[in-house]
Amino acid sequence: MRRTTRHKVNLGVLYTVLLAVVLLLVLLADWAAVQENFFDPEIAKSLWPEIITVGAKNTILYTLVAFFGGLALAVVLALMRLSPIAPYRWLATAYIEFFRGLPALLVIIASGFAIPIAFGWRPPGGIVGAGLAALIVVASAYIAETLRAGIQAVPKGQTEAARSLGMSGPRTTIFIVLPQALRIVIPPLTNEFVLLIKDTSLLAIIGVAVGERELTTLARDELSLNSNSTPLIAAAVMYLVITLPLTQLVAALERKQQRAR
Amino acid sequence: MTSRITGAQPGARAIEIRDLHKYFGDNEVLKGIDFHVDQGQVVCVIGPSGSGKSTLLRCVNRLEEPTSGTILVEGVNVIDPEVDLDEIRSRIGMVFQSFNLFPHLTVMRNLTIAQNRVLRRGKDEAVEIARRNLEKVGLAGKEDAYPAHLSGGQQQRVAIARALSMDPDMMLFDEPTSSLDPELVGDVLEVMRDLATDGMTMMVVTHEMRFARDVGDKVVFMDGGVIVEEGAPLDVLRNPQHERTKAFLSKVL
């Protein structure tokens, strides 16, 4: 057989298998039960408009707070990580390794329950504030590593050119290195942002006031209220509505950056 | 070009280097260099790659940290830890082999950012000076372009204009034409020639022997971390005294 012919036959087999599996699943599923449990139109209607005005709104709000809080903290961490002063490097490395090594869920629980009990200190913003503080702390550890890579990817000649013009070290960092580093890490940062959108669902564990619920908390409450999984599906759709355009944006940015090289 | 340093006389030492040693780890790349550039002089440093000529040039504004020795720039020892290095650097223009323009800034911003941040010049004054220097390098009208949209030769001329916008007392050129396509080299050399004619003090590490011969006041040949031979361009290039100089020149001429 010629190579192209064999290739076509192989592809044909693969498509047939895929089709067979899908057909089998469709035939085996109990569609009435599926619809009753996951796609109840009455329940879906009852979620409106809270799923947008409360759930989606808070998910986006919490993501933005966690991301930009984390980014600000990450700039400091990344610069400490690259500092010529060893103790700064150690501190930043310890912080980053510690919080990257823990599940975000544990940090949220610690921030929401353990720290207030142990130290009698309550973060501003109540339990949501505590959860967001935890998300900021965890996000900053990841973003700091991304930023460090970005800073190191800025050619050394850029620093040399700036210094040879008489610009001081800090000025060179602020006006020459960081702007270029941020540009380089926009795609991985957007990725970080998408991960954070989903991580806000972990706030469901600490239990927040009705108006402060994000998508997952809201869906879980509605799930137990109705003994029906439709709210979960609705929340899933909302997450995809938010995340899909963003992941497409990342892909577009990466293509653009490839071309610019 | 008016010097910002008062009392800089033509003929006085702009750069004076005494017994300069530089190690990279165990590797001694500069083995006791004595070297000087007078005000208004154009000194070309030639030699095979790895001879230490770029390292020597980069020691002048301490982009490279010397191991020992003395480097006087207009009489001030740049190795003195008390010295204000940023202030000294702002008076020494530097042009790199790889241009090193700031890619995230427009041409105009490349030329004004250090004027604003280092010399504390106002926006209008900085823009005015930048325009004048862009014109000087033949790139008036490119103010709003980004470096990526310029050819290599244009980028290097912008880099020269960026250095000139600081009104430097002297210019260092580190193989300014080595990464250019051959047909773009001429424009950059032309700009450098004009600078020399204007009386700019220049130290040029280069492989352009014709430039060294026509524009240089002095040619210095380095090999293996030492200065092997120096003198008037025609003497060194036409009538080299040392075997190593002869061997090198026979390869490049």
Short mmCIF file of C-alpha atoms in Angstrom, two decimals:
data_model
loop_
_atom_site.label_atom_id
_atom_site.label_comp_id
_atom_site.label_asym_id
_atom_site.label_seq_id
_atom_site.Cartn_x
_atom_site.Cartn_y
_atom_site.Cartn_z
CA MET A 1 0.00 0.00 0.00
CA ARG A 2 1.19 3.51 -0.72
CA ARG A 3 1.87 5.68 2.28
CA THR A 4 -0.96 8.13 1.56
CA THR A 5 -3.47 5.31 1.09
CA ARG A 6 -2.48 3.68 4.35
CA HIS A 7 -2.79 7.04 6.08
CA LYS A 8 -6.34 7.46 4.77
CA VAL A 9 -7.33 3.96 5.91
CA ASN A 10 -5.94 4.63 9.39
CA LEU A 11 -7.91 7.84 9.66
CA GLY A 12 -11.06 6.06 8.48
CA VAL A 13 -10.69 3.45 11.22
CA LEU A 14 -10.18 6.11 13.89
CA TYR A 15 -13.30 8.04 12.85
CA THR A 16 -15.39 4.83 12.78
CA VAL A 17 -14.33 3.93 16.32
CA LEU A 18 -15.14 7.41 17.56
CA LEU A 19 -18.58 7.33 15.91
CA ALA A 20 -19.31 3.89 17.38
CA VAL A 21 -18.45 5.01 20.92
CA VAL A 22 -20.60 8.13 20.67
CA LEU A 23 -23.55 6.16 19.25
CA LEU A 24 -23.24 3.57 22.01
CA LEU A 25 -23.33 6.25 24.72
CA VAL A 26 -26.34 7.94 23.13
CA LEU A 27 -28.23 4.63 22.92
CA LEU A 28 -27.34 3.54 26.47
CA ALA A 29 -28.18 6.81 28.22
CA ASP A 30 -31.51 7.17 30.00
CA TRP A 31 -32.51 10.42 28.31
CA ALA A 32 -35.64 11.00 30.32
CA ALA A 33 -33.71 10.78 33.60
CA VAL A 34 -30.93 12.94 32.22
CA GLN A 35 -33.34 15.65 31.22
CA GLU A 36 -35.21 15.54 34.51
CA ASN A 37 -32.07 15.73 36.63
CA PHE A 38 -29.82 18.01 34.63
CA PHE A 39 -31.95 20.01 32.22
CA ASP A 40 -35.11 20.94 34.09
CA PRO A 41 -36.34 24.10 32.32
CA GLU A 42 -38.44 25.23 35.32
CA ILE A 43 -35.45 25.16 37.64
CA ALA A 44 -33.23 26.76 35.03
CA LYS A 45 -35.76 29.60 34.78
CA SER A 46 -35.85 30.01 38.57
CA LEU A 47 -32.10 30.66 38.60
CA TRP A 48 -32.60 33.75 36.51
CA PRO A 49 -31.40 36.46 37.05
CA GLU A 50 -29.41 35.65 40.23
CA ILE A 51 -27.02 33.43 38.30
CA ILE A 52 -25.87 36.54 36.42
CA THR A 53 -26.45 39.38 38.87
CA VAL A 54 -25.01 37.50 41.84
CA GLY A 55 -23.14 34.38 40.67
CA ALA A 56 -21.36 35.50 37.50
CA LYS A 57 -20.90 39.01 38.85
CA ASN A 58 -19.16 37.80 42.02
CA THR A 59 -17.08 35.20 40.15
CA ILE A 60 -15.72 37.93 37.88
CA LEU A 61 -15.30 40.40 40.74
CA TYR A 62 -13.41 37.88 42.92
CA THR A 63 -11.22 36.84 39.97
CA LEU A 64 -10.27 40.45 39.24
CA VAL A 65 -9.44 41.16 42.89
CA ALA A 66 -7.40 37.95 43.27
CA PHE A 67 -5.60 38.45 39.95
CA PHE A 68 -4.58 42.08 40.30
CA GLY A 69 -3.83 41.69 44.01
CA GLY A 70 -1.74 38.65 43.14
CA LEU A 71 -0.03 40.46 40.26
CA ALA A 72 0.99 43.39 42.49
CA LEU A 73 2.39 41.04 45.12
CA ALA A 74 4.04 38.93 42.40
CA VAL A 75 6.01 41.89 41.00
CA VAL A 76 7.56 42.38 44.44
CA LEU A 77 8.21 38.64 44.81
CA ALA A 78 9.76 38.28 41.35
CA LEU A 79 12.10 41.22 41.95
CA MET A 80 13.05 39.78 45.36
CA ARG A 81 13.68 36.43 43.68
CA LEU A 82 16.17 38.11 41.31
CA SER A 83 17.67 40.41 43.94
CA PRO A 84 21.44 40.39 44.45
CA ILE A 85 20.71 40.34 48.21
CA ALA A 86 20.57 36.70 49.26
CA PRO A 87 18.03 36.90 52.14
CA TYR A 88 15.49 38.50 49.79
CA ARG A 89 16.00 35.64 47.37
CA TRP A 90 15.57 33.06 50.14
CA LEU A 91 12.40 34.69 51.44
CA ALA A 92 10.81 34.90 48.00
CA THR A 93 11.82 31.35 47.11
CA ALA A 94 10.45 29.99 50.40
CA TYR A 95 7.16 31.86 49.92
CA ILE A 96 6.76 30.72 46.33
CA GLU A 97 7.62 27.08 47.00
CA PHE A 98 5.38 26.99 50.09
CA PHE A 99 2.25 28.33 48.46
CA ARG A 100 2.75 26.53 45.15
CA GLY A 101 3.10 23.29 47.07
CA LEU A 102 -0.19 23.63 48.98
CA PRO A 103 -3.66 23.08 47.56
CA ALA A 104 -5.43 26.43 47.27
CA LEU A 105 -8.35 24.86 49.14
CA LEU A 106 -6.23 24.35 52.28
CA VAL A 107 -4.96 27.93 52.17
CA ILE A 108 -8.53 29.20 51.87
CA ILE A 109 -9.65 27.12 54.85
CA ALA A 110 -6.66 28.28 56.87
CA SER A 111 -7.30 31.90 56.01
CA GLY A 112 -11.05 31.63 56.63
CA PHE A 113 -11.07 29.56 59.82
CA ALA A 114 -7.67 28.65 61.24
CA ILE A 115 -6.03 32.06 61.35
CA PRO A 116 -9.02 33.87 62.92
CA ILE A 117 -9.23 31.17 65.59
CA ALA A 118 -5.49 31.01 66.26
CA PHE A 119 -4.72 34.72 66.25
CA GLY A 120 -8.10 36.30 66.92
CA TRP A 121 -7.48 38.39 63.79
CA ARG A 122 -10.14 38.78 61.16
CA PRO A 123 -9.26 39.91 57.65
CA PRO A 124 -11.17 42.95 56.40
CA GLY A 125 -14.22 42.06 54.33
CA GLY A 126 -15.26 39.21 56.60
CA ILE A 127 -15.12 35.62 55.41
CA VAL A 128 -15.05 36.63 51.72
CA GLY A 129 -12.12 38.93 52.46
CA ALA A 130 -10.30 36.02 54.10
CA GLY A 131 -10.97 33.77 51.11
CA LEU A 132 -9.82 36.43 48.66
CA ALA A 133 -6.67 37.07 50.69
CA ALA A 134 -5.90 33.35 50.38
CA LEU A 135 -6.51 33.43 46.61
CA ILE A 136 -4.23 36.48 46.28
CA VAL A 137 -1.49 34.76 48.26
CA VAL A 138 -1.68 31.58 46.18
CA ALA A 139 -2.01 33.40 42.84
CA SER A 140 0.98 35.64 43.62
CA ALA A 141 3.21 32.59 44.08
CA TYR A 142 2.37 31.30 40.60
CA ILE A 143 2.41 34.69 38.88
CA ALA A 144 5.78 35.53 40.49
CA GLU A 145 7.41 32.55 38.79
CA THR A 146 5.86 33.51 35.44
CA LEU A 147 7.07 37.08 35.86
CA ARG A 148 10.56 35.97 36.84
CA ALA A 149 10.81 34.00 33.61
CA GLY A 150 9.59 37.07 31.71
CA ILE A 151 12.14 39.35 33.34
CA GLN A 152 14.91 36.89 32.57
CA ALA A 153 13.76 36.71 28.95
CA VAL A 154 14.43 40.43 28.45
CA PRO A 155 17.84 40.57 26.74
CA LYS A 156 20.74 41.74 28.89
CA GLY A 157 21.56 44.37 26.26
CA GLN A 158 18.39 46.24 27.26
CA THR A 159 19.68 46.76 30.79
CA GLU A 160 23.13 47.63 29.47
CA ALA A 161 21.72 50.22 27.07
CA ALA A 162 19.64 51.84 29.82
CA ARG A 163 22.51 51.85 32.32
CA SER A 164 24.92 53.25 29.71
CA LEU A 165 22.53 56.20 29.30
CA GLY A 166 22.94 56.87 33.02
CA MET A 167 19.61 55.40 34.15
CA SER A 168 19.76 53.99 37.68
CA GLY A 169 19.04 50.33 38.46
CA PRO A 170 15.49 50.91 39.77
CA ARG A 171 14.62 53.22 36.86
CA THR A 172 15.92 50.67 34.40
CA THR A 173 13.75 48.01 36.02
CA ILE A 174 10.62 50.16 36.04
CA PHE A 175 10.84 51.81 32.63
CA ILE A 176 12.78 49.32 30.52
CA VAL A 177 12.72 45.76 31.93
CA LEU A 178 9.28 45.36 33.53
CA PRO A 179 7.24 46.74 30.60
CA GLN A 180 8.99 44.29 28.25
CA ALA A 181 8.73 41.40 30.72
CA LEU A 182 4.98 41.97 31.14
CA ARG A 183 4.51 41.94 27.38
CA ILE A 184 6.33 38.63 27.13
CA VAL A 185 4.21 36.98 29.83
CA ILE A 186 0.78 38.19 28.68
CA PRO A 187 -0.21 34.76 27.30
CA PRO A 188 0.80 32.77 30.43
CA LEU A 189 -0.73 35.50 32.61
CA THR A 190 -4.04 35.21 30.78
CA ASN A 191 -3.83 31.49 31.39
CA GLU A 192 -3.26 32.23 35.08
CA PHE A 193 -6.36 34.40 34.97
CA VAL A 194 -8.48 31.58 33.54
CA LEU A 195 -7.23 29.22 36.25
CA LEU A 196 -8.18 31.82 38.87
CA ILE A 197 -11.73 32.11 37.50
CA LYS A 198 -12.17 28.45 38.31
CA ASP A 199 -10.32 28.68 41.62
CA THR A 200 -12.87 31.21 42.89
CA SER A 201 -15.23 28.21 43.07
CA LEU A 202 -13.12 27.01 46.03
CA LEU A 203 -14.59 29.89 48.04
CA ALA A 204 -17.73 27.71 48.22
CA ILE A 205 -16.02 25.81 51.05
CA ILE A 206 -16.07 28.69 53.54
CA GLY A 207 -19.73 29.63 53.20
CA VAL A 208 -20.55 33.22 52.40
CA ALA A 209 -23.57 35.51 52.71
CA VAL A 210 -26.35 35.19 50.10
CA GLY A 211 -25.35 38.28 48.13
CA GLU A 212 -21.67 37.30 48.15
CA ARG A 213 -22.08 33.88 46.53
CA GLU A 214 -20.14 33.18 43.35
CA LEU A 215 -21.30 30.72 40.67
CA THR A 216 -20.37 27.45 42.38
CA THR A 217 -21.69 28.41 45.82
CA LEU A 218 -24.92 29.59 44.25
CA ALA A 219 -25.26 26.41 42.21
CA ARG A 220 -24.60 24.19 45.23
CA ASP A 221 -27.21 26.02 47.29
CA GLU A 222 -29.77 25.69 44.52
CA LEU A 223 -28.82 22.05 44.06
CA SER A 224 -29.67 21.16 47.66
CA LEU A 225 -32.76 23.38 47.57
CA ASN A 226 -34.22 21.66 44.50
CA SER A 227 -32.63 18.20 44.83
CA ASN A 228 -31.80 18.59 41.16
CA SER A 229 -28.52 19.03 39.26
CA THR A 230 -29.76 21.58 36.73
CA PRO A 231 -28.09 24.49 38.63
CA LEU A 232 -24.70 22.76 38.20
CA ILE A 233 -25.19 22.61 34.45
CA ALA A 234 -26.25 26.25 34.42
CA ALA A 235 -23.12 27.21 36.38
CA ALA A 236 -20.96 25.16 34.02
CA VAL A 237 -22.44 27.01 31.06
CA MET A 238 -21.72 30.33 32.78
CA TYR A 239 -18.08 29.36 33.42
CA LEU A 240 -17.64 28.42 29.78
CA VAL A 241 -19.24 31.67 28.65
CA ILE A 242 -16.62 33.50 30.69
CA THR A 243 -13.56 31.30 30.04
CA LEU A 244 -13.89 30.31 26.37
CA PRO A 245 -13.46 33.82 24.95
CA LEU A 246 -10.45 34.24 27.22
CA THR A 247 -8.73 31.02 26.17
CA GLN A 248 -9.35 32.03 22.54
CA LEU A 249 -7.75 35.37 23.38
CA VAL A 250 -4.67 33.59 24.79
CA ALA A 251 -4.34 31.55 21.61
CA ALA A 252 -4.63 34.69 19.49
CA LEU A 253 -2.04 36.49 21.60
CA GLU A 254 0.36 33.58 21.30
CA ARG A 255 -0.04 33.51 17.54
CA LYS A 256 0.59 37.25 17.42
CA GLN A 257 3.73 36.89 19.52
CA GLN A 258 5.01 34.08 17.31
CA ARG A 259 4.66 36.34 14.31
CA ALA A 260 6.40 39.25 16.04
CA ARG A 261 9.53 37.14 16.52
CA MET B 1 28.60 69.88 20.33
CA THR B 2 29.21 71.73 23.58
CA SER B 3 30.73 69.79 26.41
CA ARG B 4 28.83 69.73 29.68
CA ILE B 5 32.16 69.57 31.48
CA THR B 6 33.80 72.94 31.82
CA GLY B 7 37.51 73.08 31.15
CA ALA B 8 37.60 70.08 28.80
CA GLN B 9 40.41 71.21 26.54
CA PRO B 10 41.20 69.74 23.13
CA GLY B 11 44.25 67.59 23.58
CA ALA B 12 43.51 66.79 27.24
CA ARG B 13 42.99 63.13 28.15
CA ALA B 14 39.36 62.05 27.68
CA ILE B 15 40.04 58.44 28.65
CA GLU B 16 43.18 57.23 30.37
CA ILE B 17 43.64 53.60 31.33
CA ARG B 18 46.59 52.34 33.39
CA ASP B 19 47.62 48.75 34.01
CA LEU B 20 44.09 47.38 33.52
CA HIS B 21 43.56 43.69 34.32
CA LYS B 22 40.31 41.80 33.87
CA TYR B 23 39.59 38.18 34.69
CA PHE B 24 36.53 36.14 33.74
CA GLY B 25 36.87 33.41 36.36
CA ASP B 26 40.40 32.04 35.88
CA ASN B 27 40.65 33.45 32.38
CA GLU B 28 42.66 36.67 32.15
CA VAL B 29 41.21 38.58 29.19
CA LEU B 30 43.00 41.90 29.79
CA LYS B 31 46.63 41.55 30.83
CA GLY B 32 47.77 44.99 31.89
CA ILE B 33 46.45 47.52 29.38
CA ASP B 34 47.78 51.08 29.15
CA PHE B 35 45.65 53.13 26.81
CA HIS B 36 44.41 56.64 26.30
CA VAL B 37 42.11 58.70 24.11
CA ASP B 38 42.63 62.47 23.89
CA GLN B 39 39.81 65.02 23.61
CA GLY B 40 38.59 65.19 20.03
CA GLN B 41 40.54 62.10 19.02
CA VAL B 42 39.14 59.09 17.16
CA VAL B 43 40.84 55.89 18.34
CA CYS B 44 40.04 52.63 16.56
CA VAL B 45 40.72 49.36 18.34
CA ILE B 46 41.18 46.37 16.04
CA GLY B 47 42.11 42.76 16.59
CA PRO B 48 40.85 39.18 16.30
CA SER B 49 37.75 38.10 18.22
CA GLY B 50 38.60 37.14 21.77
CA SER B 51 41.46 39.63 21.88
CA GLY B 52 39.75 41.58 24.66
CA LYS B 53 38.99 44.73 22.66
CA SER B 54 35.26 44.80 23.45
CA THR B 55 35.99 44.05 27.11
CA LEU B 56 38.40 46.98 27.18
CA LEU B 57 35.76 49.28 25.74
CA ARG B 58 33.09 48.02 28.13
CA CYS B 59 35.37 48.68 31.10
CA VAL B 60 35.43 52.40 30.27
CA ASN B 61 31.83 52.91 31.49
CA ARG B 62 32.07 49.90 33.80
CA LEU B 63 29.53 47.74 32.02
CA GLU B 64 32.34 45.29 32.70
CA GLU B 65 33.85 45.34 36.19
CA PRO B 66 37.65 45.58 35.96
CA THR B 67 39.67 43.33 38.25
CA SER B 68 42.42 45.90 38.87
CA GLY B 69 43.89 49.04 37.38
CA THR B 70 42.90 52.67 36.89
CA ILE B 71 40.38 54.09 34.45
CA LEU B 72 40.19 57.87 34.32
CA VAL B 73 37.34 59.46 32.38
CA GLU B 74 38.03 63.18 32.15
CA GLY B 75 40.29 62.77 35.15
CA VAL B 76 37.75 60.92 37.34
CA ASN B 77 38.55 57.34 38.34
CA VAL B 78 35.46 55.33 37.42
CA ILE B 79 36.61 52.39 39.55
CA ASP B 80 36.39 54.51 42.70
CA PRO B 81 33.40 53.08 44.61
CA GLU B 82 32.49 56.61 45.77
CA VAL B 83 32.05 57.84 42.23
CA ASP B 84 28.58 58.65 40.80
CA LEU B 85 28.64 56.07 38.04
CA ASP B 86 25.24 57.04 36.57
CA GLU B 87 26.41 60.64 36.16
CA ILE B 88 29.63 59.54 34.44
CA ARG B 89 27.75 57.12 32.19
CA SER B 90 25.34 59.87 31.13
CA ARG B 91 28.37 61.73 29.70
CA ILE B 92 29.65 58.69 27.75
CA GLY B 93 27.55 57.74 24.74
CA MET B 94 27.60 54.04 23.95
CA VAL B 95 26.62 52.24 20.76
CA PHE B 96 26.27 48.45 20.79
CA GLN B 97 26.75 45.80 18.16
CA SER B 98 23.15 44.65 18.63
CA PHE B 99 21.71 48.23 18.72
CA ASN B 100 19.75 47.56 21.94
CA LEU B 101 16.98 50.01 21.15
CA PHE B 102 14.05 49.76 23.55
CA PRO B 103 11.54 47.77 21.48
CA HIS B 104 8.49 48.79 23.53
CA LEU B 105 9.09 52.50 22.93
CA THR B 106 8.80 54.64 19.80
CA VAL B 107 11.92 56.10 18.24
CA MET B 108 11.11 59.46 19.82
CA ARG B 109 10.64 57.93 23.27
CA ASN B 110 13.90 55.99 22.86
CA LEU B 111 15.61 59.33 22.39
CA THR B 112 13.84 61.22 25.16
CA ILE B 113 13.44 58.76 28.04
CA ALA B 114 16.94 59.18 29.46
CA GLN B 115 16.89 62.93 28.77
CA ASN B 116 13.75 63.11 30.95
CA ARG B 117 14.74 60.63 33.64
CA VAL B 118 18.48 61.29 33.92
CA LEU B 119 19.12 64.84 32.74
CA ARG B 120 15.71 66.07 34.00
CA ARG B 121 15.08 67.90 30.76
CA GLY B 122 11.53 69.07 30.13
CA LYS B 123 9.45 67.36 27.44
CA ASP B 124 9.69 70.14 24.85
CA GLU B 125 13.43 70.54 25.20
CA ALA B 126 14.03 66.78 25.02
CA VAL B 127 11.85 66.41 21.91
CA GLU B 128 13.61 69.34 20.27
CA ILE B 129 17.04 67.81 20.91
CA ALA B 130 15.84 64.39 19.77
CA ARG B 131 14.53 65.81 16.49
CA ARG B 132 17.81 67.56 15.85
CA ASN B 133 19.76 64.33 16.35
CA LEU B 134 17.36 62.25 14.27
CA GLU B 135 17.90 64.73 11.47
CA LYS B 136 21.64 64.47 11.96
CA VAL B 137 21.55 60.69 11.40
CA GLY B 138 19.23 61.11 8.40
CA LEU B 139 16.07 59.70 10.00
CA ALA B 140 13.83 62.74 10.39
CA GLY B 141 10.22 61.58 10.09
CA LYS B 142 10.76 58.25 11.90
CA GLU B 143 9.77 59.69 15.30
CA ASP B 144 6.67 57.55 15.72
CA ALA B 145 8.06 54.29 14.32
CA TYR B 146 8.86 51.35 16.59
CA PRO B 147 12.37 49.86 16.34
CA ALA B 148 11.05 46.57 14.91
CA HIS B 149 9.82 48.44 11.84
CA LEU B 150 13.26 49.82 11.00
CA SER B 151 16.12 48.17 9.12
CA GLY B 152 19.27 47.25 11.02
CA GLY B 153 21.11 50.24 9.63
CA GLN B 154 18.28 52.57 10.63
CA GLN B 155 18.14 51.03 14.11
CA GLN B 156 21.84 51.60 14.61
CA ARG B 157 21.54 55.20 13.48
CA VAL B 158 18.65 55.69 15.94
CA ALA B 159 20.92 54.18 18.61
CA ILE B 160 23.60 56.74 17.74
CA ALA B 161 21.01 59.53 17.88
CA ARG B 162 19.84 58.21 21.26
CA ALA B 163 23.38 58.41 22.63
CA LEU B 164 23.92 61.87 21.09
CA SER B 165 20.72 63.19 22.67
CA MET B 166 22.47 63.02 26.05
CA ASP B 167 25.05 65.53 24.75
CA PRO B 168 27.88 63.17 25.66
CA ASP B 169 31.49 64.29 25.95
CA MET B 170 32.65 61.15 24.17
CA MET B 171 31.26 58.12 22.34
CA LEU B 172 32.09 54.42 22.63
CA PHE B 173 31.31 52.20 19.65
CA ASP B 174 31.34 48.43 20.20
CA GLU B 175 31.54 46.86 16.72
CA PRO B 176 28.70 49.11 15.50
CA THR B 177 28.49 47.62 12.00
CA SER B 178 29.25 43.95 12.73
CA SER B 179 25.64 42.76 12.76
CA LEU B 180 24.57 44.76 9.72
CA ASP B 181 23.96 43.56 6.19
CA PRO B 182 26.85 44.79 4.01
CA GLU B 183 24.72 47.26 2.06
CA LEU B 184 23.62 48.96 5.31
CA VAL B 185 27.09 49.45 6.75
CA GLY B 186 27.83 52.55 4.67
CA ASP B 187 25.06 54.72 6.14
CA VAL B 188 26.19 54.01 9.70
CA LEU B 189 29.86 54.69 8.91
CA GLU B 190 28.81 57.92 7.19
CA VAL B 191 27.13 59.11 10.39
CA MET B 192 30.21 58.18 12.42
CA ARG B 193 32.43 60.00 9.95
CA ASP B 194 30.31 63.15 10.36
CA LEU B 195 30.61 62.86 14.12
CA ALA B 196 34.37 62.63 13.88
CA THR B 197 34.44 65.68 11.63
CA ASP B 198 32.39 67.56 14.25
CA GLY B 199 35.20 66.86 16.70
CA MET B 200 33.53 64.15 18.81
CA THR B 201 35.91 62.11 20.98
CA MET B 202 35.44 58.49 19.85
CA MET B 203 36.69 55.06 20.85
CA VAL B 204 35.69 52.57 18.17
CA VAL B 205 36.08 48.80 18.32
CA THR B 206 35.71 47.77 14.72
CA HIS B 207 36.56 45.43 11.87
CA GLU B 208 36.16 48.22 9.30
CA MET B 209 39.79 48.78 8.32
CA ARG B 210 38.93 51.48 5.80
CA PHE B 211 37.08 53.45 8.45
CA ALA B 212 40.06 53.05 10.81
CA ARG B 213 42.43 54.25 8.10
CA ASP B 214 40.35 57.20 6.84
CA VAL B 215 38.80 58.48 10.07
CA GLY B 216 41.01 57.26 12.90
CA ASP B 217 43.64 59.45 14.52
CA LYS B 218 45.15 56.36 16.10
CA VAL B 219 44.81 52.63 15.58
CA VAL B 220 45.38 50.16 18.41
CA PHE B 221 45.91 46.48 17.60
CA MET B 222 45.05 44.05 20.40
CA ASP B 223 45.66 40.32 20.60
CA GLY B 224 45.49 37.91 23.51
CA GLY B 225 44.57 40.56 26.08
CA VAL B 226 47.47 42.92 25.37
CA ILE B 227 48.05 45.89 23.10
CA VAL B 228 50.50 44.58 20.52
CA GLU B 229 50.94 47.71 18.49
CA GLU B 230 49.54 51.22 18.20
CA GLY B 231 50.17 54.32 16.18
CA ALA B 232 48.97 56.40 13.26
CA PRO B 233 46.53 54.39 11.11
CA LEU B 234 48.68 54.36 8.02
CA ASP B 235 51.74 53.19 9.98
CA VAL B 236 49.92 50.34 11.71
CA LEU B 237 47.81 49.23 8.76
CA ARG B 238 50.35 49.68 5.95
CA ASN B 239 53.56 48.97 7.76
CA PRO B 240 52.92 46.77 10.81
CA GLN B 241 55.98 46.02 12.94
CA HIS B 242 54.82 42.88 14.73
CA GLU B 243 54.27 39.42 13.31
CA ARG B 244 50.85 39.08 14.98
CA THR B 245 49.68 42.38 13.47
CA LYS B 246 50.91 41.30 10.05
CA ALA B 247 49.18 37.93 10.34
CA PHE B 248 45.90 39.55 11.38
CA LEU B 249 45.96 42.23 8.71
CA SER B 250 46.79 39.75 5.97
CA LYS B 251 43.58 37.93 6.87
CA VAL B 252 41.25 40.94 6.99
CA LEU B 253 42.58 43.26 4.30
#
